[in-house]
Amino acid sequence: DIVLTQSPATLSLSPGERATLSCRASQSVSTYLVWYQQKPGQAPRLLISDASNRATGIPARFSGSGSGTDFTLTISSLEPEDSAFYYCQQRNSWPTFGQGTKVEIK
Amino acid sequence: EVLLVESGGGLVQPGGSLRLSCTASGFPFSNYNMNWVRQAPGKGLEWVSSISSNNKSIYYADSVKGRFSISRDNAKNSLYLQMNSLRGEDTAVYYCARDDEMQFWLIDYWGQGSLVTVSS
């Protein structure tokens, strides 16, 4: 199975700051990389599909980039409601998830 | 509005069985591939099983192969997960999840989850 490694494990930033989350694959997944947001006690929510396509209703401050093995989720200006876990998932083969990055708002 | 409602979770002893159900509404269920994804307490997400819209393609994680069985009834807008020979490591919240139309393994809607606890 393809292993996805997310970094950092935790990101602690202030409102208005830029957040950069990384997801690295153990082998190429082309652009078949998805990002989800999960808040405590809730189901995950689709943010970005296929590396860079923002899902319906997702604010423009969320953007994704990358291809092959290196991917980035950027939150351009953090809002308090962005406090959550963020997971990447590849769908190039049997789907696997990264271990998650926790974003904390100071 | 798309709704996915899971049921059937609970406490079961190791070696026991449980059947999860997911009732879908708000969309043409028979057009969509469906999935089960689980999350152990305080842990990350793990894909468990997938089934195509027409029942012709079925996939399982190695960790559940031979013990779990996914099925669907398009006439009842329902998805199922039969879980046998349950182990402690199967303890998790199990999410029913819909694939984006015409896309495999791209989840656009999730249920709220059903907790399965395997313990004596």
mmCIF file of C-alpha atoms in Angstrom:
data_model
loop_
_atom_site.group_PDB
_atom_site.id
_atom_site.type_symbol
_atom_site.label_atom_id
_atom_site.label_comp_id
_atom_site.label_asym_id
_atom_site.label_seq_id
_atom_site.Cartn_x
_atom_site.Cartn_y
_atom_site.Cartn_z
ATOM 1 C CA ASP A 1 0.000 0.000 0.000
ATOM 2 C CA ILE A 2 1.053 3.587 -0.606
ATOM 3 C CA VAL A 3 2.111 5.350 2.595
ATOM 4 C CA LEU A 4 1.241 9.007 3.023
ATOM 5 C CA THR A 5 3.286 11.040 5.497
ATOM 6 C CA GLN A 6 1.876 14.343 6.689
ATOM 7 C CA SER A 7 3.853 17.136 8.302
ATOM 8 C CA PRO A 8 3.930 18.796 10.648
ATOM 9 C CA ALA A 9 1.948 16.771 13.175
ATOM 10 C CA THR A 10 0.685 19.978 14.773
ATOM 11 C CA LEU A 11 0.590 23.534 13.501
ATOM 12 C CA SER A 12 -0.158 26.347 15.931
ATOM 13 C CA LEU A 13 -0.795 29.720 14.305
ATOM 14 C CA SER A 14 -2.685 32.941 14.897
ATOM 15 C CA PRO A 15 -5.785 34.111 13.017
ATOM 16 C CA GLY A 16 -4.843 35.701 9.721
ATOM 17 C CA GLU A 17 -1.626 33.745 9.351
ATOM 18 C CA ARG A 18 -0.869 31.409 6.462
ATOM 19 C CA ALA A 19 -0.898 27.647 7.107
ATOM 20 C CA THR A 20 1.069 25.253 4.934
ATOM 21 C CA LEU A 21 0.424 21.519 5.361
ATOM 22 C CA SER A 22 2.469 18.881 3.587
ATOM 23 C CA CYS A 23 1.604 15.367 2.399
ATOM 24 C CA ARG A 24 4.276 13.125 0.902
ATOM 25 C CA ALA A 25 3.547 9.803 -0.824
ATOM 26 C CA SER A 26 5.827 6.763 -0.790
ATOM 27 C CA GLN A 27 5.351 6.483 -4.567
ATOM 28 C CA SER A 28 3.741 8.591 -7.241
ATOM 29 C CA VAL A 29 -0.023 9.056 -7.012
ATOM 30 C CA SER A 30 -0.164 11.412 -10.016
ATOM 31 C CA THR A 31 -2.706 14.046 -8.948
ATOM 32 C CA TYR A 32 -5.066 11.582 -7.242
ATOM 33 C CA LEU A 33 -4.674 13.257 -3.872
ATOM 34 C CA VAL A 34 -7.587 14.410 -1.722
ATOM 35 C CA TRP A 35 -7.750 16.620 1.382
ATOM 36 C CA TYR A 36 -10.360 16.376 4.143
ATOM 37 C CA GLN A 37 -11.034 18.462 7.229
ATOM 38 C CA GLN A 38 -12.304 16.864 10.433
ATOM 39 C CA LYS A 39 -13.462 18.709 13.536
ATOM 40 C CA PRO A 40 -13.852 16.948 16.911
ATOM 41 C CA GLY A 41 -16.946 14.763 17.081
ATOM 42 C CA GLN A 42 -17.746 15.286 13.406
ATOM 43 C CA ALA A 43 -17.325 13.308 10.222
ATOM 44 C CA PRO A 44 -14.646 14.440 7.785
ATOM 45 C CA ARG A 45 -15.518 17.004 5.124
ATOM 46 C CA LEU A 46 -14.135 17.071 1.595
ATOM 47 C CA LEU A 47 -11.966 20.137 0.961
ATOM 48 C CA ILE A 48 -9.856 19.481 -2.137
ATOM 49 C CA SER A 49 -10.090 16.741 -4.768
ATOM 50 C CA ASP A 50 -7.403 15.585 -7.170
ATOM 51 C CA ALA A 51 -4.703 17.804 -5.705
ATOM 52 C CA SER A 52 -6.128 21.215 -6.503
ATOM 53 C CA ASN A 53 -9.893 21.207 -7.091
ATOM 54 C CA ARG A 54 -11.763 22.963 -4.309
ATOM 55 C CA ALA A 55 -14.989 21.184 -3.361
ATOM 56 C CA THR A 56 -18.370 22.874 -3.512
ATOM 57 C CA GLY A 57 -18.861 25.426 -0.755
ATOM 58 C CA ILE A 58 -15.237 25.435 0.397
ATOM 59 C CA PRO A 59 -13.880 28.955 0.987
ATOM 60 C CA ALA A 60 -11.281 30.312 -1.428
ATOM 61 C CA ARG A 61 -8.697 30.576 1.354
ATOM 62 C CA PHE A 62 -8.202 26.813 1.008
ATOM 63 C CA SER A 63 -6.019 25.715 -1.901
ATOM 64 C CA GLY A 64 -4.131 22.592 -2.888
ATOM 65 C CA SER A 65 -1.140 21.960 -5.088
ATOM 66 C CA GLY A 66 1.324 19.264 -6.089
ATOM 67 C CA SER A 67 1.695 16.148 -8.159
ATOM 68 C CA GLY A 68 3.588 12.892 -8.043
ATOM 69 C CA THR A 69 4.744 12.461 -4.454
ATOM 70 C CA ASP A 70 4.646 15.950 -2.902
ATOM 71 C CA PHE A 71 1.466 17.852 -2.105
ATOM 72 C CA THR A 72 0.533 20.950 -0.154
ATOM 73 C CA LEU A 73 -2.656 22.257 1.402
ATOM 74 C CA THR A 74 -2.533 25.994 2.025
ATOM 75 C CA ILE A 75 -4.900 28.029 4.138
ATOM 76 C CA SER A 76 -4.096 31.576 3.080
ATOM 77 C CA SER A 77 -5.497 33.432 6.087
ATOM 78 C CA LEU A 78 -6.549 31.361 9.075
ATOM 79 C CA GLU A 79 -9.979 31.791 10.611
ATOM 80 C CA PRO A 80 -10.865 30.503 14.100
ATOM 81 C CA GLU A 81 -13.197 27.900 12.554
ATOM 82 C CA ASP A 82 -10.263 26.338 10.686
ATOM 83 C CA SER A 83 -9.117 24.674 13.901
ATOM 84 C CA ALA A 84 -9.322 20.973 12.978
ATOM 85 C CA PHE A 85 -7.463 17.888 11.837
ATOM 86 C CA TYR A 86 -6.565 17.734 8.158
ATOM 87 C CA TYR A 87 -6.065 14.427 6.367
ATOM 88 C CA CYS A 88 -4.714 13.680 2.929
ATOM 89 C CA GLN A 89 -5.834 10.570 1.034
ATOM 90 C CA GLN A 90 -4.585 9.036 -2.189
ATOM 91 C CA ARG A 91 -6.865 7.285 -4.662
ATOM 92 C CA ASN A 92 -4.343 6.229 -7.277
ATOM 93 C CA SER A 93 -4.545 2.708 -5.889
ATOM 94 C CA TRP A 94 -6.223 1.105 -2.837
ATOM 95 C CA PRO A 95 -6.993 4.267 -0.845
ATOM 96 C CA THR A 96 -4.853 5.217 2.099
ATOM 97 C CA PHE A 97 -4.841 8.209 4.424
ATOM 98 C CA GLY A 98 -2.077 10.199 5.999
ATOM 99 C CA GLN A 99 -1.917 10.290 9.777
ATOM 100 C CA GLY A 100 -3.258 13.845 9.903
ATOM 101 C CA THR A 101 -2.108 17.344 10.828
ATOM 102 C CA LYS A 102 -3.730 19.168 13.709
ATOM 103 C CA VAL A 103 -4.170 22.889 13.120
ATOM 104 C CA GLU A 104 -4.549 24.930 16.276
ATOM 105 C CA ILE A 105 -5.534 28.585 16.319
ATOM 106 C CA LYS A 106 -3.771 30.595 19.014
ATOM 107 C CA GLU B 1 -30.175 17.144 0.975
ATOM 108 C CA VAL B 2 -27.831 14.136 0.975
ATOM 109 C CA LEU B 3 -28.204 12.083 4.149
ATOM 110 C CA LEU B 4 -26.382 8.932 5.212
ATOM 111 C CA VAL B 5 -27.533 7.404 8.495
ATOM 112 C CA GLU B 6 -25.661 4.479 10.023
ATOM 113 C CA SER B 7 -27.125 2.016 12.515
ATOM 114 C CA GLY B 8 -26.278 -1.312 14.115
ATOM 115 C CA GLY B 9 -23.199 -0.418 16.108
ATOM 116 C CA GLY B 10 -22.671 -1.398 19.729
ATOM 117 C CA LEU B 11 -20.692 -3.552 22.129
ATOM 118 C CA VAL B 12 -19.704 -7.041 21.001
ATOM 119 C CA GLN B 13 -17.360 -9.655 22.431
ATOM 120 C CA PRO B 14 -14.185 -10.691 20.618
ATOM 121 C CA GLY B 15 -15.021 -13.327 18.034
ATOM 122 C CA GLY B 16 -18.565 -12.055 17.716
ATOM 123 C CA SER B 17 -20.483 -10.600 14.781
ATOM 124 C CA LEU B 18 -22.272 -7.373 14.000
ATOM 125 C CA ARG B 19 -24.069 -5.966 10.963
ATOM 126 C CA LEU B 20 -23.935 -2.274 10.204
ATOM 127 C CA SER B 21 -26.554 -0.627 8.022
ATOM 128 C CA CYS B 22 -26.547 2.714 6.243
ATOM 129 C CA THR B 23 -29.727 4.276 4.921
ATOM 130 C CA ALA B 24 -29.256 6.850 2.192
ATOM 131 C CA SER B 25 -31.595 9.612 1.062
ATOM 132 C CA GLY B 26 -31.556 12.773 -0.994
ATOM 133 C CA PHE B 27 -29.816 11.326 -4.044
ATOM 134 C CA PRO B 28 -30.193 8.429 -6.552
ATOM 135 C CA PHE B 29 -28.444 5.788 -4.447
ATOM 136 C CA SER B 30 -28.137 3.260 -7.278
ATOM 137 C CA ASN B 31 -25.914 5.655 -9.263
ATOM 138 C CA TYR B 32 -23.152 5.920 -6.667
ATOM 139 C CA ASN B 33 -20.279 3.788 -5.438
ATOM 140 C CA MET B 34 -20.278 3.473 -1.649
ATOM 141 C CA ASN B 35 -17.713 2.870 1.070
ATOM 142 C CA TRP B 36 -17.092 2.095 4.721
ATOM 143 C CA VAL B 37 -14.281 3.992 6.446
ATOM 144 C CA ARG B 38 -13.385 3.579 10.112
ATOM 145 C CA GLN B 39 -11.617 5.588 12.769
ATOM 146 C CA ALA B 40 -10.306 4.015 15.965
ATOM 147 C CA PRO B 41 -10.663 6.193 19.087
ATOM 148 C CA GLY B 42 -8.169 9.066 18.917
ATOM 149 C CA LYS B 43 -6.641 7.718 15.692
ATOM 150 C CA GLY B 44 -6.683 8.451 11.999
ATOM 151 C CA LEU B 45 -8.880 7.206 9.180
ATOM 152 C CA GLU B 46 -8.746 3.739 7.593
ATOM 153 C CA TRP B 47 -10.567 2.692 4.437
ATOM 154 C CA VAL B 48 -12.395 -0.585 5.098
ATOM 155 C CA SER B 49 -14.406 -1.567 2.033
ATOM 156 C CA SER B 50 -15.909 -0.288 -1.209
ATOM 157 C CA ILE B 51 -18.722 -1.440 -3.497
ATOM 158 C CA SER B 52 -19.582 -0.177 -6.945
ATOM 159 C CA SER B 53 -23.008 1.176 -7.846
ATOM 160 C CA ASN B 54 -23.951 -2.019 -9.701
ATOM 161 C CA ASN B 55 -22.489 -4.463 -7.139
ATOM 162 C CA LYS B 56 -19.932 -5.734 -9.657
ATOM 163 C CA SER B 57 -16.774 -4.429 -7.980
ATOM 164 C CA ILE B 58 -16.023 -4.999 -4.311
ATOM 165 C CA TYR B 59 -12.816 -4.207 -2.425
ATOM 166 C CA TYR B 60 -11.569 -4.810 1.119
ATOM 167 C CA ALA B 61 -8.661 -3.677 3.229
ATOM 168 C CA ASP B 62 -6.263 -6.514 4.012
ATOM 169 C CA SER B 63 -7.034 -6.020 7.702
ATOM 170 C CA VAL B 64 -10.660 -7.135 7.243
ATOM 171 C CA LYS B 65 -10.482 -9.427 4.209
ATOM 172 C CA GLY B 66 -12.183 -12.751 4.898
ATOM 173 C CA ARG B 67 -13.960 -11.400 7.984
ATOM 174 C CA PHE B 68 -16.059 -8.488 6.691
ATOM 175 C CA SER B 69 -18.555 -8.463 3.835
ATOM 176 C CA ILE B 70 -20.001 -5.376 2.131
ATOM 177 C CA SER B 71 -23.316 -5.414 0.295
ATOM 178 C CA ARG B 72 -26.026 -3.065 -0.882
ATOM 179 C CA ASP B 73 -29.726 -3.118 -1.722
ATOM 180 C CA ASN B 74 -30.415 -0.418 -4.278
ATOM 181 C CA ALA B 75 -34.179 -0.952 -3.968
ATOM 182 C CA LYS B 76 -33.946 -0.068 -0.276
ATOM 183 C CA ASN B 77 -31.301 2.684 -0.652
ATOM 184 C CA SER B 78 -29.182 0.785 1.841
ATOM 185 C CA LEU B 79 -25.581 -0.217 2.356
ATOM 186 C CA TYR B 80 -24.453 -2.942 4.742
ATOM 187 C CA LEU B 81 -21.299 -4.209 6.423
ATOM 188 C CA GLN B 82 -21.381 -7.692 7.905
ATOM 189 C CA MET B 83 -18.545 -8.000 10.415
ATOM 190 C CA ASN B 84 -17.541 -11.452 11.674
ATOM 191 C CA SER B 85 -14.721 -12.736 13.887
ATOM 192 C CA LEU B 86 -14.399 -9.305 15.428
ATOM 193 C CA ARG B 87 -11.189 -8.300 17.209
ATOM 194 C CA GLY B 88 -10.256 -5.575 19.647
ATOM 195 C CA GLU B 89 -8.498 -3.681 16.875
ATOM 196 C CA ASP B 90 -11.809 -3.415 15.005
ATOM 197 C CA THR B 91 -13.061 -1.028 17.691
ATOM 198 C CA ALA B 92 -13.817 2.203 15.849
ATOM 199 C CA VAL B 93 -16.400 4.610 14.564
ATOM 200 C CA TYR B 94 -17.559 3.248 11.220
ATOM 201 C CA TYR B 95 -18.556 5.817 8.618
ATOM 202 C CA CYS B 96 -20.772 5.154 5.633
ATOM 203 C CA ALA B 97 -19.474 7.334 2.806
ATOM 204 C CA ARG B 98 -20.522 8.149 -0.744
ATOM 205 C CA ASP B 99 -18.133 8.457 -3.666
ATOM 206 C CA ASP B 100 -18.340 11.428 -5.972
ATOM 207 C CA GLU B 101 -20.400 10.347 -8.984
ATOM 208 C CA MET B 102 -18.301 8.486 -11.570
ATOM 209 C CA GLN B 103 -15.222 8.652 -9.329
ATOM 210 C CA PHE B 104 -13.828 5.801 -7.292
ATOM 211 C CA TRP B 105 -12.469 6.460 -3.813
ATOM 212 C CA LEU B 106 -13.286 10.158 -3.728
ATOM 213 C CA ILE B 107 -15.719 10.691 -0.839
ATOM 214 C CA ASP B 108 -18.003 13.699 -1.111
ATOM 215 C CA TYR B 109 -20.475 12.858 1.659
ATOM 216 C CA TRP B 110 -20.069 11.067 4.993
ATOM 217 C CA GLY B 111 -22.541 9.772 7.560
ATOM 218 C CA GLN B 112 -22.146 10.700 11.208
ATOM 219 C CA GLY B 113 -20.740 7.298 12.084
ATOM 220 C CA SER B 114 -21.641 4.274 14.206
ATOM 221 C CA LEU B 115 -19.439 3.196 17.113
ATOM 222 C CA VAL B 116 -18.419 -0.453 17.282
ATOM 223 C CA THR B 117 -16.719 -1.585 20.489
ATOM 224 C CA VAL B 118 -15.150 -5.032 20.649
ATOM 225 C CA SER B 119 -14.463 -5.978 24.233
ATOM 226 C CA SER B 120 -15.146 -8.722 26.756
#
